[in-house]
Amino acid sequence: MTFKDPPHSLDWQAALSAAKRITAAWDHPGEPGGAITLFDSQSIQGEACGGLANLTTGERFTIDNVVRYASVTKHIFAALALLRSGANLSLNDTLGQYLPMLKPPMSQVTLGRALDMTGGLPDVRETLSLLGISVYNVSEPAAIIEFLAQDGSLNFPAGTEISYSNTGYRLVETILQQQGILFADLLQRHIAEPLDIAFQAPESWFDVVPNLVPGYWQAQDGWKTACAGLHLSASGSLTGSLRSLSLWLQSLLANSGPGAGVLQQLSQPRSLQNGTATAYGLGITHSTLGQHQLLGHGGSHAGYKTYFLLHPELKVGVALVSNREDTASYTSLLTVMSALLATSLPARSTALTDGLYASTAEPYWLSINQGVATYLGASENLYQAEDGSAISLSAHLPMRLRMNGQAIEGEIGLAERYFTPVKANNCLAMIQGRWLHPESKAAFDIEGDKLLMGVGTQRASGTLTSLGQGHLLVKMPDGPWEKSFCLYFQGYNVRLISNRSRVLNFRREECRISW
């Protein structure tokens, strides 16, 4: 690879070496892989590839292999919906103005909050998973909208915290569709054709996409081909190669052509109702590396990982795609970008004591394990802050936590949280039997210390761990992942709580529970 003379502050060679170390870890016989590009606004300055694009054919992974970008789609959809659709959407409009089938409070969420992760909208995929619907089960778009319209509940009051959800993007796409405006058409007209790149927006996992490579996840007995049944939606439907993604990102950095004005629009500051600024824009995240301000976003589908980071001031960026589930995409690109900018990564933090913690009056839990915090089933690496706190670097799951005696206190999702070490109790005898969700006809059974969900050959078993005070933590398989959620018992009812879905209430009518 030949380098152009770079600005003095950029070290392309160090960044390429860092990228090659990452991709070399995928370069084992019979394993999937991925690729990383380094670029400025005019050209690709370096690339690193490793592993296989196809385990059946043995094809090596290159920057021209087509993958699923997953949630990297979000910033492209937001740009097209707001700047190119002609739909005259305002971020202050409510979802209910366009989708009258929605019930409050969901109908009262503004489009801005639906797109900036502060709307409290329950994530469709995670909600369906809590009902026992596997990642492999096919769900059609009309049925999904009907499902969302049944209740209208939110994970939290809109504007009071930030928490990731794909649902807002699905709903805004539905608004456009009802006006005869299709994301796939906008994509071709305003981005793919002008840049001569092969972006596609398939509706489902099973649509034929030219040159798409399989995604893979590793089971105990080897690598498996990944798939998913949920209708993709504009929250994560986009496919393309790393070369195509890099060309689009160069257009953003150059602020010209299809990318003109996009970063400025999507990265505008957003805030909670109380004025607290968030680091998530509209499909674009803000992050800090030393004195440098970066923009980016990641994507994760079963078997695929994607991420990009841009430095708009220096007009440089890095991007990664991978067809293996175990790729640490964000951490990898932070490493490459830190080498490019000759800026050290923040030190990892182990200031929090390992263990399992729970809130006293709320159905929330937190696990700490060797510098990794897992909140409601979602994990983030912890880093040292100047004030001694342990922080995450995530824009959609920001954490700032510290020990207070044996307790942990601080903020998660910009909302105040307080956790104490779990004091387990033996409540299983009081909750045995079947629990029903009448609206969806879903059910689960508690038999001994197991939770059983699903029917026939799809019946799955999860382990139960007491969190005390009527809370039980459930862990059970869901395709390539393990899902974690909390059972929060309140009288006749039990709420199912996970990071992206906190709205389901099951009940058992035949007996009353007291604590």
XYZ file of C-alpha atoms in Angstrom:
515
model
C 0.000 0.000 0.000
C 1.395 3.392 -1.023
C 0.606 6.412 1.140
C 0.202 10.001 0.096
C 1.992 12.658 2.112
C -0.311 13.024 5.143
C -0.827 16.024 7.365
C 1.741 16.065 10.141
C -0.870 15.197 12.793
C -1.918 11.962 11.098
C 0.014 8.683 11.226
C -1.471 6.529 8.465
C 1.256 3.881 8.794
C 0.607 3.355 12.515
C -3.130 3.182 11.870
C -2.688 0.624 9.101
C -0.454 -1.484 11.341
C -3.124 -1.393 14.054
C -5.793 -2.384 11.526
C -3.692 -5.280 10.247
C -3.180 -6.585 13.774
C -6.953 -6.683 14.197
C -7.697 -8.426 10.891
C -4.789 -10.849 11.378
C -6.643 -12.253 14.400
C -9.331 -13.480 11.964
C -6.785 -15.132 9.688
C -7.191 -18.691 10.924
C -8.113 -21.680 8.742
C -11.851 -22.046 8.212
C -12.854 -18.839 10.012
C -14.885 -15.841 8.789
C -13.324 -12.411 8.844
C -13.713 -8.820 7.783
C -11.945 -5.696 6.597
C -10.969 -2.189 7.725
C -10.423 0.912 5.596
C -8.634 4.167 6.410
C -9.557 7.170 4.288
C -9.673 10.903 3.923
C -12.284 12.853 1.983
C -10.552 12.144 -1.337
C -9.179 8.611 -1.284
C -8.799 5.350 0.596
C -5.407 5.604 2.308
C -5.130 2.028 3.526
C -6.965 -1.253 3.906
C -6.568 -4.422 5.951
C -8.412 -7.703 5.409
C -8.488 -11.046 7.161
C -10.420 -14.288 7.288
C -12.901 -15.736 4.821
C -15.917 -14.196 3.143
C -17.458 -17.628 2.571
C -16.629 -20.724 4.592
C -18.053 -22.987 1.878
C -16.013 -21.678 -1.050
C -12.970 -20.498 0.888
C -13.172 -17.029 -0.686
C -10.941 -14.532 1.071
C -12.533 -11.434 2.596
C -11.909 -8.164 0.712
C -13.288 -4.632 0.863
C -15.520 -5.502 -2.104
C -17.496 -8.264 -0.375
C -21.129 -7.300 0.286
C -22.324 -7.493 3.896
C -25.249 -6.314 5.993
C -24.504 -2.889 7.471
C -27.274 -3.304 10.071
C -27.790 -0.123 12.134
C -25.264 1.889 10.143
C -28.382 2.190 7.962
C -29.891 4.615 10.477
C -27.954 7.750 9.571
C -28.558 7.169 5.859
C -32.288 6.720 6.385
C -32.469 9.788 8.633
C -30.669 11.863 6.000
C -32.979 10.700 3.206
C -36.176 11.011 5.246
C -35.425 14.515 6.482
C -33.445 16.027 3.598
C -34.398 14.207 0.401
C -37.870 12.658 0.755
C -39.980 15.757 0.120
C -42.293 14.611 2.933
C -41.789 17.844 4.926
C -41.327 15.970 8.180
C -40.628 18.034 11.286
C -38.743 16.625 14.256
C -41.406 18.251 16.461
C -44.250 16.329 14.790
C -45.663 13.450 16.814
C -45.901 9.877 15.602
C -49.656 10.000 16.133
C -50.062 12.840 13.606
C -49.125 10.362 10.877
C -49.953 6.995 12.450
C -53.398 7.350 14.049
C -53.482 3.650 14.946
C -50.923 4.252 17.697
C -52.136 4.765 21.264
C -50.744 7.199 23.827
C -48.190 7.641 25.151
C -46.450 6.145 22.107
C -48.519 8.302 19.752
C -47.292 11.436 21.581
C -43.590 10.741 21.000
C -42.073 13.245 18.576
C -40.217 12.172 15.461
C -37.068 13.717 16.902
C -37.234 11.569 20.029
C -38.167 8.522 17.950
C -34.917 8.958 16.018
C -32.552 10.149 18.783
C -33.127 7.228 21.197
C -34.839 9.287 23.902
C -38.425 8.307 22.984
C -38.704 5.271 25.263
C -40.043 3.189 22.361
C -39.810 -0.545 23.104
C -37.630 -2.373 20.603
C -39.677 -4.754 18.468
C -37.101 -7.525 18.244
C -36.424 -7.586 21.971
C -40.136 -7.452 22.840
C -40.907 -10.360 20.521
C -38.030 -12.288 22.055
C -39.557 -11.826 25.519
C -42.786 -13.281 24.159
C -40.900 -16.404 23.110
C -40.598 -15.580 19.400
C -37.212 -16.766 18.178
C -34.782 -14.638 16.188
C -35.404 -17.121 13.382
C -39.202 -16.663 13.232
C -40.466 -14.563 10.323
C -42.381 -11.378 11.215
C -44.055 -9.285 8.504
C -44.147 -5.453 8.578
C -47.936 -5.011 8.722
C -48.206 -7.445 11.633
C -45.404 -5.618 13.449
C -47.168 -2.240 13.169
C -50.408 -3.854 14.369
C -48.481 -5.330 17.306
C -47.026 -1.933 18.226
C -50.484 -0.367 18.047
C -51.999 -2.801 20.567
C -50.793 -1.118 23.726
C -48.845 2.129 23.300
C -46.689 1.707 26.408
C -43.165 3.130 26.600
C -40.056 1.847 28.352
C -39.817 5.217 30.126
C -41.453 8.640 29.713
C -40.180 10.194 26.509
C -37.240 12.514 27.045
C -36.259 11.283 30.529
C -33.352 9.019 29.552
C -31.597 7.578 26.527
C -31.799 3.921 25.546
C -31.316 2.272 22.166
C -34.322 1.130 20.158
C -34.859 0.320 16.483
C -38.590 1.010 16.639
C -38.496 4.751 15.959
C -36.810 4.212 12.602
C -39.348 1.553 11.668
C -42.230 3.894 12.510
C -40.802 6.852 10.573
C -40.250 4.565 7.587
C -43.915 3.542 7.862
C -44.884 7.226 7.763
C -43.042 7.626 4.467
C -44.501 4.424 3.041
C -48.023 5.663 3.716
C -47.157 8.645 1.522
C -45.887 6.357 -1.231
C -42.236 7.116 -0.464
C -39.957 4.071 -0.291
C -36.562 4.008 1.387
C -35.132 1.760 -1.345
C -36.124 4.252 -4.038
C -34.670 7.224 -2.150
C -31.471 5.270 -1.588
C -30.952 4.552 -5.282
C -31.924 8.014 -6.520
C -30.002 10.152 -4.055
C -26.980 8.039 -3.028
C -26.309 4.789 -4.909
C -26.686 6.140 -8.449
C -24.847 9.463 -7.945
C -21.911 7.703 -6.252
C -22.115 4.603 -8.485
C -22.130 2.251 -5.515
C -24.107 -0.938 -4.918
C -26.228 -0.043 -1.902
C -29.360 -2.192 -1.511
C -32.176 -2.129 1.069
C -33.796 -5.584 1.119
C -37.060 -6.010 3.018
C -36.163 -9.371 4.554
C -33.197 -11.568 5.300
C -34.334 -13.938 2.569
C -34.376 -11.443 -0.299
C -31.677 -12.087 -2.896
C -28.856 -9.534 -2.622
C -26.135 -9.785 -5.298
C -22.765 -10.905 -3.913
C -23.928 -10.915 -0.283
C -21.603 -13.049 1.854
C -23.001 -15.157 4.706
C -22.742 -14.058 8.313
C -21.493 -16.530 10.899
C -21.611 -17.181 14.629
C -19.620 -19.688 16.638
C -21.393 -22.477 18.499
C -19.700 -25.046 20.699
C -19.359 -27.385 17.732
C -18.133 -24.837 15.193
C -19.195 -21.930 12.995
C -22.843 -21.643 11.985
C -24.514 -19.619 9.235
C -26.603 -16.827 10.751
C -30.110 -15.781 9.769
C -32.983 -13.722 11.207
C -36.694 -13.629 10.483
C -37.728 -10.124 11.544
C -38.657 -7.717 8.749
C -35.522 -5.609 8.411
C -36.940 -2.051 8.114
C -34.898 1.092 7.581
C -33.464 0.698 11.078
C -30.976 -1.806 9.665
C -31.750 -3.079 6.162
C -28.853 -1.638 4.157
C -26.316 -3.882 2.412
C -23.125 -3.048 0.546
C -19.366 -3.481 0.528
C -16.791 -1.751 2.682
C -15.571 0.074 -0.418
C -19.088 1.407 -1.079
C -19.511 2.446 2.553
C -16.151 4.227 2.481
C -17.105 6.165 -0.672
C -20.314 7.343 0.996
C -18.418 8.354 4.146
C -15.927 10.273 1.999
C -18.875 12.186 0.552
C -19.906 13.094 4.103
C -16.389 14.256 4.986
C -16.113 16.304 1.793
C -19.557 17.789 2.466
C -20.306 17.473 -1.228
C -22.489 15.529 -3.618
C -24.977 13.198 -1.881
C -23.267 13.894 1.460
C -23.650 17.669 1.340
C -25.117 19.005 4.585
C -25.756 15.559 6.038
C -23.301 15.524 8.947
C -24.281 19.024 9.991
C -27.963 18.069 10.056
C -27.678 14.691 11.739
C -25.109 15.643 14.370
C -27.031 18.607 15.769
C -27.106 18.517 19.597
C -30.039 16.676 21.143
C -31.124 16.752 24.786
C -33.453 15.299 27.393
C -36.482 17.190 28.680
C -34.399 18.611 31.533
C -31.856 20.035 29.108
C -29.175 17.394 29.639
C -27.265 17.008 26.377
C -27.008 13.568 24.832
C -24.214 12.243 22.634
C -26.617 10.662 20.140
C -27.875 12.702 17.183
C -30.014 11.232 14.403
C -28.345 7.931 13.551
C -24.994 9.532 14.425
C -23.092 9.277 17.705
C -20.633 11.758 19.216
C -17.515 10.464 20.959
C -14.303 11.937 22.314
C -10.792 10.595 21.906
C -8.399 12.807 23.818
C -9.003 16.302 22.446
C -10.580 14.969 19.254
C -14.305 14.994 18.528
C -15.516 12.032 16.478
C -18.774 11.071 14.796
C -19.814 7.510 14.045
C -22.222 4.624 14.433
C -22.209 0.854 14.549
C -24.348 -1.971 13.291
C -25.011 -5.518 14.466
C -27.066 -8.204 12.766
C -26.787 -11.910 13.498
C -23.362 -12.792 12.104
C -22.449 -9.267 10.918
C -20.717 -6.286 12.538
C -20.137 -2.809 11.101
C -18.763 0.446 12.458
C -17.401 3.761 11.257
C -15.696 6.699 12.955
C -15.183 10.088 11.311
C -13.102 13.099 12.274
C -14.935 15.885 10.407
C -12.401 18.596 11.294
C -9.453 16.648 9.854
C -11.663 15.062 7.172
C -10.481 11.509 7.911
C -12.225 8.318 8.914
C -12.009 4.592 9.511
C -14.604 1.897 8.821
C -14.979 -1.803 9.552
C -17.217 -4.598 8.306
C -17.173 -8.218 9.427
C -19.123 -11.411 8.853
C -18.409 -12.895 12.280
C -20.568 -12.364 15.355
C -17.680 -12.066 17.811
C -16.154 -8.914 16.280
C -15.583 -6.086 18.775
C -16.163 -3.439 16.122
C -16.216 -0.263 18.229
C -13.184 -1.170 20.315
C -11.312 -2.154 17.152
C -11.946 1.150 15.410
C -11.093 3.166 18.509
C -7.732 1.402 18.455
C -7.168 2.251 14.784
C -8.314 5.864 15.181
C -6.119 6.367 18.245
C -3.113 5.210 16.199
C -4.057 7.523 13.336
C -4.351 10.514 15.659
C -1.387 9.511 17.853
C -3.728 9.791 20.840
C -3.850 7.250 23.639
C -7.010 5.356 24.406
C -8.459 5.992 27.876
C -7.410 3.471 30.496
C -9.817 0.678 31.337
C -11.405 0.897 34.785
C -11.721 -1.785 37.432
C -12.917 0.659 40.102
C -16.239 -1.141 40.548
C -16.372 -4.279 42.648
C -17.308 -7.400 40.703
C -20.705 -8.818 41.515
C -24.436 -8.738 40.845
C -26.389 -5.667 41.943
C -30.046 -4.638 41.914
C -32.127 -1.516 42.477
C -34.227 -1.448 45.622
C -37.544 -0.096 44.348
C -37.098 -0.629 40.611
C -36.777 -3.697 38.376
C -33.215 -2.895 37.313
C -30.045 -4.902 37.732
C -26.347 -4.463 37.048
C -23.552 -6.990 36.742
C -19.880 -6.024 37.056
C -17.231 -8.430 35.809
C -13.587 -7.408 35.340
C -14.285 -3.929 34.055
C -17.383 -4.798 32.027
C -20.775 -3.507 33.165
C -23.907 -5.345 32.056
C -27.094 -3.353 32.603
C -30.434 -5.060 31.888
C -28.547 -7.499 29.675
C -26.550 -4.935 27.640
C -22.776 -4.846 28.200
C -20.280 -1.978 28.000
C -16.563 -1.746 28.695
C -15.717 0.635 31.532
C -12.996 3.294 31.339
C -11.403 5.613 33.887
C -12.751 9.154 34.094
C -10.775 12.070 35.498
C -13.089 12.289 38.513
C -12.456 8.636 39.385
C -15.764 7.367 38.013
C -16.040 4.350 35.764
C -17.593 5.400 32.467
C -18.682 3.784 29.238
C -17.832 5.388 25.898
C -21.235 4.549 24.455
C -23.514 7.342 23.225
C -26.679 5.240 23.458
C -25.819 3.587 26.789
C -23.718 6.160 28.656
C -22.611 5.124 32.132
C -20.921 7.086 34.903
C -20.703 4.941 38.029
C -18.790 4.862 41.311
C -18.704 2.826 44.499
C -20.493 4.180 47.571
C -19.520 1.728 50.248
C -20.788 -1.605 48.939
C -23.344 0.089 46.664
C -22.905 1.442 43.136
C -24.405 4.802 42.247
C -24.342 7.217 39.337
C -26.006 7.490 35.949
C -26.968 5.000 33.261
C -28.649 6.326 30.147
C -28.332 9.804 31.756
C -30.821 8.703 34.455
C -29.805 8.416 38.112
C -29.415 4.844 39.348
C -28.537 3.259 42.701
C -27.704 -0.423 43.114
C -26.919 -2.578 46.113
C -25.426 -6.083 46.177
C -28.051 -8.739 45.524
C -29.552 -10.375 48.583
C -31.152 -13.497 47.218
C -34.310 -14.995 48.700
C -36.120 -18.247 48.080
C -39.351 -17.195 46.392
C -39.654 -19.951 43.811
C -42.385 -21.837 45.682
C -44.750 -18.869 45.320
C -44.380 -18.386 41.567
C -44.603 -21.906 40.168
C -46.947 -22.473 37.240
C -48.057 -20.713 34.072
C -47.980 -16.976 33.416
C -49.945 -15.478 30.537
C -49.785 -12.404 28.312
C -53.437 -12.126 27.228
C -52.929 -9.597 24.419
C -50.505 -11.792 22.473
C -51.608 -15.205 23.841
C -47.996 -15.805 24.900
C -47.117 -17.739 28.055
C -44.232 -19.097 30.055
C -44.016 -21.700 32.804
C -41.910 -21.739 35.955
C -41.063 -25.295 36.914
C -38.665 -25.619 39.822
C -35.761 -23.278 39.138
C -36.353 -23.158 35.368
C -38.366 -20.863 33.105
C -39.814 -22.616 30.048
C -41.020 -20.637 27.039
C -42.218 -21.657 23.574
C -43.998 -24.675 22.153
C -43.036 -28.059 20.790
C -39.511 -28.309 19.465
C -39.122 -24.539 19.967
C -39.508 -24.786 23.738
C -36.525 -23.156 25.426
C -35.343 -23.377 29.012
C -33.814 -20.559 31.032
C -32.087 -20.442 34.405
C -33.502 -18.342 37.268
C -31.383 -16.330 39.718
C -32.944 -14.458 42.614
C -32.281 -10.711 42.779
C -34.340 -10.372 45.958
C -37.559 -8.425 46.616
C -39.655 -10.185 43.988
C -37.046 -9.962 41.220
C -35.664 -12.925 39.314
C -32.985 -12.798 36.612
C -33.558 -15.087 33.619
C -30.878 -16.223 31.177
C -31.802 -18.342 28.170
C -30.618 -18.948 24.579
C -31.921 -16.995 21.586
C -30.198 -18.206 18.433
C -26.584 -16.996 18.443
C -27.107 -14.974 21.627
C -28.021 -15.415 25.256
C -30.884 -13.159 26.308
C -31.137 -11.806 29.838
C -34.221 -10.280 31.384
C -35.786 -9.715 34.773
C -39.065 -11.011 36.164
C -40.527 -8.330 38.434
C -43.421 -9.761 40.422
C -46.120 -7.395 41.690
C -49.185 -9.092 43.119
C -51.037 -10.905 40.331
C -48.678 -9.556 37.685
C -45.116 -10.012 36.545
C -43.293 -7.505 34.343
C -40.574 -8.635 31.956
C -37.687 -6.161 31.912
C -34.741 -6.034 29.497
C -32.596 -3.186 28.248
C -34.672 -2.444 25.143
C -38.096 -3.693 26.225
C -39.778 -2.982 29.566
C -43.491 -2.969 28.661
C -44.730 -6.564 28.860
C -46.983 -7.589 31.746
C -47.863 -11.250 32.274
C -50.328 -12.460 34.862
C -51.548 -15.577 36.617
C -55.147 -15.070 37.694
C -55.703 -18.186 39.733
C -53.600 -17.230 42.733
C -52.366 -14.151 44.537
C -48.727 -13.632 45.371
C -47.576 -11.772 48.465
C -44.067 -10.910 49.494
